Amino acid sequence: SRRQGQVHHDDRQRCWQVLGHPEVSAVLADHTTFSSDLGDLMPRQPDLDLLTRGNFVRMDPPRHHRLRGLASRAFTPRTVTGLAPRIATVTAELLDAADERDRDRLDLIDALAYPLPVIVIAELLGLPAADRPMFRRWADALFNQPDSGPDTSLPRLAEQAVRQAAPAVREMNSYLLDRIQAARSHPADDLTSRLTTTEADGQRLTDEEIVGFVALLLIAGHITTTATLGNTVLCLDEHPDAAAQVRADRTLLPAAIEETLRLRTPFPRLARRTTTDAALGPALIPAGELVVAWLTAANRDERMFPEPERFDLHRQPNPHLTFGHGIHFCLGAPLARLEANIALGILLDRYPDITVATDPPVRHRDPWTMVGPASLPL
Ligand code: HEM
């Protein structure tokens, strides 16, 4: 709660909660003091090790810089813009297929918001898009609410989450290892094949490192974009005036997406570990502590966003922290924005009077791990 201060220690969750926009920005900007490598603060399980080895979102420089560099060429704004025609084609095909099934009803998540980003990222990575039911199962397992017992501290919840996700992660690891070995023997023009021959620190990446790397892109590359497509439709449905303005003036669609990203932030929070004693606002955080930077709270800080609860198409500037900040700033942000703009533009064109149905009702994911609808009947 903000009443306890923009930065405060939480005895129950055994961590420091950081809520204010400048304070969250300061944590994310200072990767030396606030490390992404959580070390002993988070549970380790040997068979989940593969997922962490090449997973550069949990690394600090210099290794982070080198691994991110290997992926970044595939995600520059220019490369990503080149994907626009493919995104439009896939969107149209998915909506045609949904119309054939039922012209009057559509579940946005099943019909479009889930398959579109997963097809796009699978094609970039060279994974068969037809395997997407499996990818969905793994992503759902990774972003599931842990069953909490009496101990609700964050390290304990994380341990439980890891335990619950373990079978799916094991399945994903062995699937990706097979694909990487296939890419080594029959390289194609895709990111996975390129990773098998490129070097970081003067050395080829091992298959095990590539697993974590590809898993990060595969999972990060779709689940949040799925949430954003659903969240934007929900926001426009809740704000009919804004929806009418966007329909009348399509140049307002990007602003509607940004306001949605601010108010319905898919990743609610990011975790860091202090490497030294750190002064943050009025608080002094000792070394070795878990620090939780709340993106949802920063995005509603009234010092930065006047009337923060208002869905405002004309909010200028809109410096939300939904894609993070600093060296780990989301690599896929240009792709996510492009997918959302193209897909939602086509959706609005095709269905001039679309509304969110009440029966069956919208099902939401558990906001502890991901803010977004699990099903969205229209
Ligand atoms: C990192 C959010 C879409 C790939 C991040 C981070 C956030 C984020 C908050 C920072 C993590 C940290 O600092 O610990 C989102 C949201 C998305 C989205 C809200 C959609 C609306 C994507 C897509 C990709 C992607 C489409 C696709 C390829 C990544 C990668 C990182 C990352 C690889 C790690 C970057 C690094 O550690 O240097 N994302 N993301 N994301 N995201 Fe995204």
Coordinates of C-alpha atoms in Angstrom, one line a residue, residues 2-365:
R2 CA 1.2 3.5 -0.9
R3 CA 0.2 4.7 2.6
Q4 CA 3.2 2.7 4.0
G5 CA 5.5 4.8 1.7
Q6 CA 6.7 4.7 -1.9
V7 CA 9.5 2.4 -0.6
H8 CA 8.9 0.2 2.4
H9 CA 9.8 -3.1 3.9
D10 CA 7.1 -5.8 3.8
D11 CA 7.5 -8.2 6.7
R12 CA 4.9 -10.6 5.5
Q13 CA 6.3 -11.0 2.0
R14 CA 9.9 -10.6 3.2
C15 CA 10.9 -8.1 0.6
W16 CA 11.1 -4.3 -0.1
Q17 CA 8.1 -2.9 -2.0
V18 CA 8.8 -0.1 -4.4
L19 CA 5.7 1.7 -5.7
G20 CA 6.5 5.3 -6.9
H21 CA 7.4 6.0 -10.5
P22 CA 10.7 7.8 -9.8
E23 CA 11.7 5.1 -7.3
V24 CA 10.8 2.2 -9.6
S25 CA 12.7 4.0 -12.5
A26 CA 15.7 4.4 -10.2
V27 CA 15.8 0.7 -9.3
L28 CA 15.5 -0.4 -12.9
A29 CA 18.1 2.2 -14.1
D30 CA 20.8 1.1 -11.6
H31 CA 21.6 -2.5 -12.6
T32 CA 24.8 -2.4 -10.5
T33 CA 23.1 -1.9 -7.2
F34 CA 19.8 -3.7 -8.1
S35 CA 20.9 -6.9 -9.8
S36 CA 18.6 -9.1 -12.0
D37 CA 20.5 -12.2 -10.8
L38 CA 18.5 -13.1 -7.8
G39 CA 21.0 -15.6 -6.6
D40 CA 20.1 -17.4 -3.4
L41 CA 17.0 -15.3 -2.9
M42 CA 15.1 -17.5 -5.4
P43 CA 14.9 -21.3 -5.3
R44 CA 17.2 -23.3 -7.5
Q45 CA 16.1 -26.7 -8.9
P46 CA 18.7 -28.6 -10.9
D47 CA 16.3 -29.7 -13.6
L48 CA 15.1 -26.1 -14.2
D49 CA 18.7 -25.0 -14.6
L50 CA 18.4 -25.1 -18.4
L51 CA 15.8 -22.4 -18.3
T52 CA 18.2 -20.1 -16.5
R53 CA 21.4 -20.7 -18.3
G54 CA 20.8 -18.7 -21.4
N55 CA 17.9 -16.6 -20.0
F56 CA 19.5 -13.2 -20.2
V57 CA 16.6 -11.3 -18.5
R58 CA 18.0 -12.7 -15.2
M59 CA 21.7 -11.8 -16.0
D60 CA 23.8 -8.7 -15.3
P61 CA 26.5 -7.2 -17.6
P62 CA 28.8 -8.2 -19.2
R63 CA 27.1 -11.5 -20.0
H64 CA 23.7 -9.9 -20.4
H65 CA 25.0 -7.4 -22.9
R66 CA 26.6 -10.1 -25.1
L67 CA 23.6 -12.4 -25.1
R68 CA 21.1 -9.6 -25.6
G69 CA 23.2 -8.4 -28.5
L70 CA 22.8 -11.8 -30.2
A71 CA 19.0 -11.4 -30.3
S72 CA 18.7 -7.7 -30.8
R73 CA 19.4 -7.7 -34.5
A74 CA 16.2 -9.7 -35.0
F75 CA 14.2 -7.1 -33.1
T76 CA 15.3 -3.7 -34.4
P77 CA 12.4 -1.3 -35.3
R78 CA 13.4 -1.7 -39.0
T79 CA 13.5 -5.5 -39.0
V80 CA 10.2 -5.6 -37.1
T81 CA 8.5 -3.2 -39.5
G82 CA 9.3 -5.7 -42.2
L83 CA 7.0 -8.2 -40.4
A84 CA 3.9 -5.9 -40.9
P85 CA 2.5 -7.6 -44.0
R86 CA 2.8 -11.1 -42.4
I87 CA 1.1 -9.9 -39.2
A88 CA -1.8 -8.5 -41.3
T89 CA -2.1 -11.7 -43.3
V90 CA -2.1 -13.9 -40.3
T91 CA -4.7 -11.7 -38.5
A92 CA -7.0 -11.8 -41.6
E93 CA -6.7 -15.6 -41.9
L94 CA -7.4 -16.1 -38.2
L95 CA -10.5 -13.9 -38.3
D96 CA -11.7 -15.6 -41.5
A97 CA -11.4 -19.0 -39.7
A98 CA -13.3 -17.6 -36.7
D99 CA -16.1 -16.2 -38.9
E100 CA -16.5 -19.5 -40.6
R101 CA -17.0 -21.2 -37.2
D102 CA -19.5 -18.6 -36.0
R103 CA -20.1 -15.2 -37.5
D104 CA -21.9 -13.8 -34.4
R105 CA -19.6 -14.8 -31.7
L106 CA -15.9 -15.0 -31.2
D107 CA -13.6 -15.6 -28.3
L108 CA -10.9 -13.0 -28.9
I109 CA -8.2 -14.9 -27.0
D110 CA -8.7 -18.3 -28.7
A111 CA -9.4 -16.8 -32.2
L112 CA -6.7 -14.1 -32.4
A113 CA -5.0 -12.8 -29.3
Y114 CA -3.3 -16.1 -28.5
P115 CA -2.5 -17.5 -31.9
L116 CA -1.2 -14.3 -33.6
P117 CA 1.8 -13.5 -31.4
V118 CA 2.7 -17.1 -31.0
I119 CA 2.7 -17.7 -34.8
V120 CA 4.9 -14.6 -35.3
I121 CA 7.4 -15.5 -32.7
A122 CA 7.5 -19.2 -33.6
E123 CA 8.2 -18.2 -37.3
L124 CA 11.1 -15.9 -36.1
L125 CA 12.5 -18.7 -34.0
G126 CA 12.0 -21.4 -36.6
L127 CA 9.6 -23.5 -34.4
P128 CA 6.6 -25.1 -36.0
A129 CA 3.6 -22.9 -35.2
A130 CA 1.4 -26.0 -35.3
D131 CA 3.0 -27.0 -31.9
R132 CA 1.3 -24.0 -30.3
P133 CA -1.1 -25.9 -28.1
M134 CA 2.1 -27.1 -26.3
F135 CA 3.6 -23.6 -26.1
R136 CA 0.3 -22.4 -24.6
R137 CA 0.4 -25.2 -21.9
W138 CA 3.9 -24.2 -21.0
A139 CA 3.2 -20.5 -20.8
D140 CA 0.1 -21.1 -18.7
A141 CA 2.1 -23.3 -16.3
L142 CA 4.8 -20.6 -16.0
F143 CA 2.3 -17.9 -15.3
N144 CA 0.1 -19.7 -12.9
Q145 CA -0.9 -18.6 -9.4
P146 CA 1.1 -20.6 -6.8
D147 CA -1.0 -22.4 -4.2
S148 CA 0.0 -20.5 -1.1
G149 CA 0.1 -22.1 2.3
P150 CA 0.3 -20.2 5.5
D151 CA 3.8 -18.7 4.5
T152 CA 3.0 -16.1 1.9
S153 CA 6.5 -14.6 1.7
L154 CA 7.7 -14.0 -1.9
P155 CA 10.6 -16.5 -1.8
R156 CA 8.2 -19.2 -0.6
L157 CA 5.6 -18.3 -3.2
A158 CA 8.3 -18.4 -5.9
E159 CA 9.5 -21.8 -4.7
Q160 CA 6.0 -23.1 -4.9
A161 CA 5.5 -21.6 -8.4
V162 CA 8.7 -23.2 -9.6
R163 CA 7.6 -26.6 -8.2
Q164 CA 4.2 -26.3 -9.9
A165 CA 5.7 -25.3 -13.3
A166 CA 8.5 -28.0 -13.2
P167 CA 6.8 -30.7 -15.3
A168 CA 5.9 -28.2 -18.0
V169 CA 9.4 -26.7 -18.0
R170 CA 11.0 -30.2 -18.2
E171 CA 8.8 -30.9 -21.3
M172 CA 9.7 -27.6 -22.8
N173 CA 13.4 -28.1 -22.2
S174 CA 13.5 -31.5 -23.9
Y175 CA 11.4 -30.2 -26.8
L176 CA 13.7 -27.2 -27.4
L177 CA 16.8 -29.3 -27.1
D178 CA 15.5 -31.6 -29.9
R179 CA 14.7 -28.5 -32.1
I180 CA 18.2 -27.0 -31.4
Q181 CA 19.9 -30.3 -32.3
A182 CA 17.8 -30.4 -35.5
A183 CA 18.8 -26.8 -36.3
R184 CA 22.5 -27.8 -35.9
S185 CA 22.2 -30.6 -38.4
H186 CA 19.8 -28.8 -40.9
P187 CA 20.2 -25.0 -40.4
A188 CA 17.5 -22.8 -41.8
D189 CA 17.1 -19.0 -42.0
D190 CA 15.8 -18.5 -38.5
L191 CA 17.0 -17.2 -35.1
T192 CA 17.5 -20.7 -33.5
S193 CA 19.7 -21.8 -36.4
R194 CA 21.7 -18.6 -36.3
L195 CA 22.2 -19.0 -32.5
T196 CA 23.9 -22.4 -33.1
T197 CA 26.7 -20.8 -35.1
T198 CA 27.1 -17.3 -33.5
E199 CA 29.6 -16.7 -30.7
A200 CA 29.4 -14.8 -27.4
D201 CA 32.6 -14.2 -25.4
G202 CA 34.5 -15.8 -28.2
Q203 CA 32.7 -19.1 -27.7
R204 CA 29.8 -20.8 -29.4
L205 CA 26.7 -21.0 -27.2
T206 CA 26.0 -24.5 -25.9
D207 CA 22.7 -26.2 -26.7
E208 CA 21.7 -25.8 -23.0
E209 CA 22.3 -22.0 -23.2
I210 CA 20.3 -21.8 -26.4
V211 CA 17.4 -23.5 -24.6
G212 CA 17.0 -20.7 -22.0
F213 CA 17.5 -18.1 -24.7
V214 CA 14.8 -19.5 -27.0
A215 CA 12.5 -20.2 -24.1
L216 CA 12.7 -16.6 -23.0
L217 CA 11.8 -15.3 -26.5
L218 CA 9.1 -17.9 -27.0
I219 CA 7.3 -17.3 -23.7
A220 CA 8.0 -13.5 -23.4
G221 CA 7.2 -13.1 -27.1
H222 CA 3.6 -14.1 -26.9
I223 CA 1.8 -14.2 -23.5
T224 CA 2.1 -10.5 -22.8
T225 CA 1.0 -9.5 -26.3
T226 CA -2.0 -11.9 -26.0
A227 CA -2.8 -10.0 -22.7
T228 CA -2.4 -6.6 -24.4
L229 CA -4.7 -7.4 -27.3
G230 CA -7.4 -8.6 -24.9
N231 CA -6.8 -5.7 -22.5
T232 CA -7.2 -3.0 -25.2
V233 CA -10.5 -4.5 -26.3
L234 CA -11.6 -4.5 -22.6
C235 CA -10.5 -0.9 -22.1
L236 CA -12.3 0.3 -25.2
D237 CA -15.5 -1.6 -24.2
E238 CA -15.3 0.0 -20.7
H239 CA -14.9 3.5 -22.2
P240 CA -17.4 3.9 -25.1
D241 CA -16.5 7.5 -25.6
A242 CA -12.9 6.7 -26.2
A243 CA -13.9 3.8 -28.4
A244 CA -16.1 6.1 -30.6
Q245 CA -13.2 8.5 -30.9
V246 CA -10.8 5.7 -32.0
R247 CA -13.3 4.5 -34.5
A248 CA -13.7 8.0 -35.9
D249 CA -10.0 8.8 -35.9
R250 CA -7.9 5.7 -36.3
T251 CA -4.7 7.7 -35.6
L252 CA -5.8 7.5 -31.9
L253 CA -5.4 3.7 -31.8
P254 CA -1.7 3.8 -30.7
A255 CA -2.7 6.2 -27.8
A256 CA -5.5 3.7 -26.8
I257 CA -2.9 0.9 -26.8
E258 CA -0.4 2.9 -24.7
E259 CA -3.1 3.9 -22.2
T260 CA -4.1 0.3 -22.0
L261 CA -0.5 -0.7 -21.4
R262 CA -0.3 1.8 -18.6
L263 CA -3.6 0.9 -16.8
R264 CA -3.6 -2.9 -17.5
T265 CA 0.1 -3.7 -17.1
P266 CA 0.6 -7.3 -18.1
F267 CA 3.7 -7.9 -15.9
P268 CA 2.7 -6.4 -12.6
R269 CA 6.2 -6.3 -11.0
L270 CA 9.9 -7.0 -11.6
A271 CA 12.3 -8.4 -9.0
R272 CA 15.8 -7.3 -8.2
R273 CA 18.5 -8.1 -5.5
T274 CA 20.6 -5.4 -3.8
T275 CA 24.3 -6.0 -4.2
T276 CA 25.2 -3.3 -1.7
D277 CA 23.4 -1.1 0.9
A278 CA 21.3 1.2 -1.2
A279 CA 19.5 4.5 -0.4
L280 CA 16.2 4.7 -2.2
G281 CA 14.1 7.7 -1.4
P282 CA 14.0 7.9 2.4
A283 CA 14.7 4.1 2.8
L284 CA 18.1 2.5 3.3
I285 CA 17.9 -1.1 1.9
P286 CA 20.7 -3.4 3.1
A287 CA 22.7 -5.5 0.7
G288 CA 21.3 -8.9 -0.3
E289 CA 17.6 -8.1 -0.1
L290 CA 14.8 -8.8 -2.5
V291 CA 13.4 -5.6 -4.0
V292 CA 10.1 -5.7 -5.9
A293 CA 9.6 -2.9 -8.4
W294 CA 5.8 -2.5 -9.0
L295 CA 5.1 -1.5 -12.6
T296 CA 1.4 -1.4 -11.9
A297 CA 1.8 1.1 -9.0
A298 CA 4.4 3.3 -10.8
N299 CA 2.0 3.5 -13.8
R300 CA -0.6 5.0 -11.4
D301 CA 1.6 7.4 -9.6
E302 CA -0.3 10.7 -9.6
R303 CA 2.9 12.7 -9.4
M304 CA 3.6 11.5 -12.9
F305 CA 0.1 10.8 -14.3
P306 CA -2.6 13.4 -13.2
E307 CA -5.9 11.6 -12.6
P308 CA -4.2 8.3 -12.9
E309 CA -7.3 6.1 -13.0
R310 CA -8.7 8.0 -16.0
F311 CA -8.4 6.3 -19.4
D312 CA -7.1 9.3 -21.4
L313 CA -6.5 9.1 -25.1
H314 CA -4.7 12.5 -25.0
R315 CA -2.3 11.8 -22.2
Q316 CA 1.0 13.4 -23.3
P317 CA 3.6 12.3 -22.4
N318 CA 2.7 8.8 -21.2
P319 CA 6.0 7.5 -19.7
H320 CA 4.6 4.2 -18.4
L321 CA 7.0 1.6 -17.3
T322 CA 5.1 -1.4 -18.7
F323 CA 8.1 -2.5 -20.8
G324 CA 10.6 -1.9 -18.0
H325 CA 13.4 0.6 -18.1
G326 CA 17.2 0.5 -18.4
I327 CA 19.4 -2.3 -19.8
H328 CA 16.6 -4.9 -19.7
F329 CA 14.0 -2.7 -21.4
C330 CA 11.8 -5.1 -23.4
L331 CA 13.5 -6.3 -26.5
G332 CA 10.1 -7.1 -28.1
A333 CA 8.4 -3.7 -27.4
P334 CA 8.4 -2.6 -31.1
L335 CA 7.0 -6.0 -32.1
A336 CA 4.4 -6.0 -29.4
R337 CA 3.2 -2.5 -30.4
L338 CA 3.2 -3.4 -34.1
E339 CA 1.2 -6.5 -33.6
A340 CA -1.3 -4.7 -31.4
N341 CA -1.8 -1.8 -33.8
I342 CA -2.2 -4.0 -36.9
A343 CA -4.4 -6.6 -35.3
L344 CA -6.7 -4.2 -33.5
G345 CA -7.0 -2.0 -36.6
I346 CA -8.2 -4.9 -38.6
L347 CA -10.5 -6.0 -35.9
L348 CA -12.2 -2.5 -35.7
D349 CA -12.5 -2.4 -39.5
R350 CA -14.1 -5.8 -39.8
Y351 CA -16.6 -5.5 -36.9
P352 CA -18.0 -2.0 -36.6
D353 CA -20.2 -2.8 -33.6
I354 CA -18.2 -5.3 -31.5
T355 CA -19.0 -5.5 -27.8
V356 CA -17.8 -7.7 -24.9
A357 CA -20.4 -10.4 -24.2
T358 CA -21.7 -11.0 -20.7
D359 CA -22.7 -14.6 -21.1
P360 CA -20.4 -16.4 -20.8
P361 CA -18.5 -13.8 -18.7
V362 CA -14.9 -12.7 -19.3
R363 CA -12.5 -14.9 -17.4
H364 CA -9.4 -13.1 -16.1
R365 CA -5.9 -14.6 -15.5

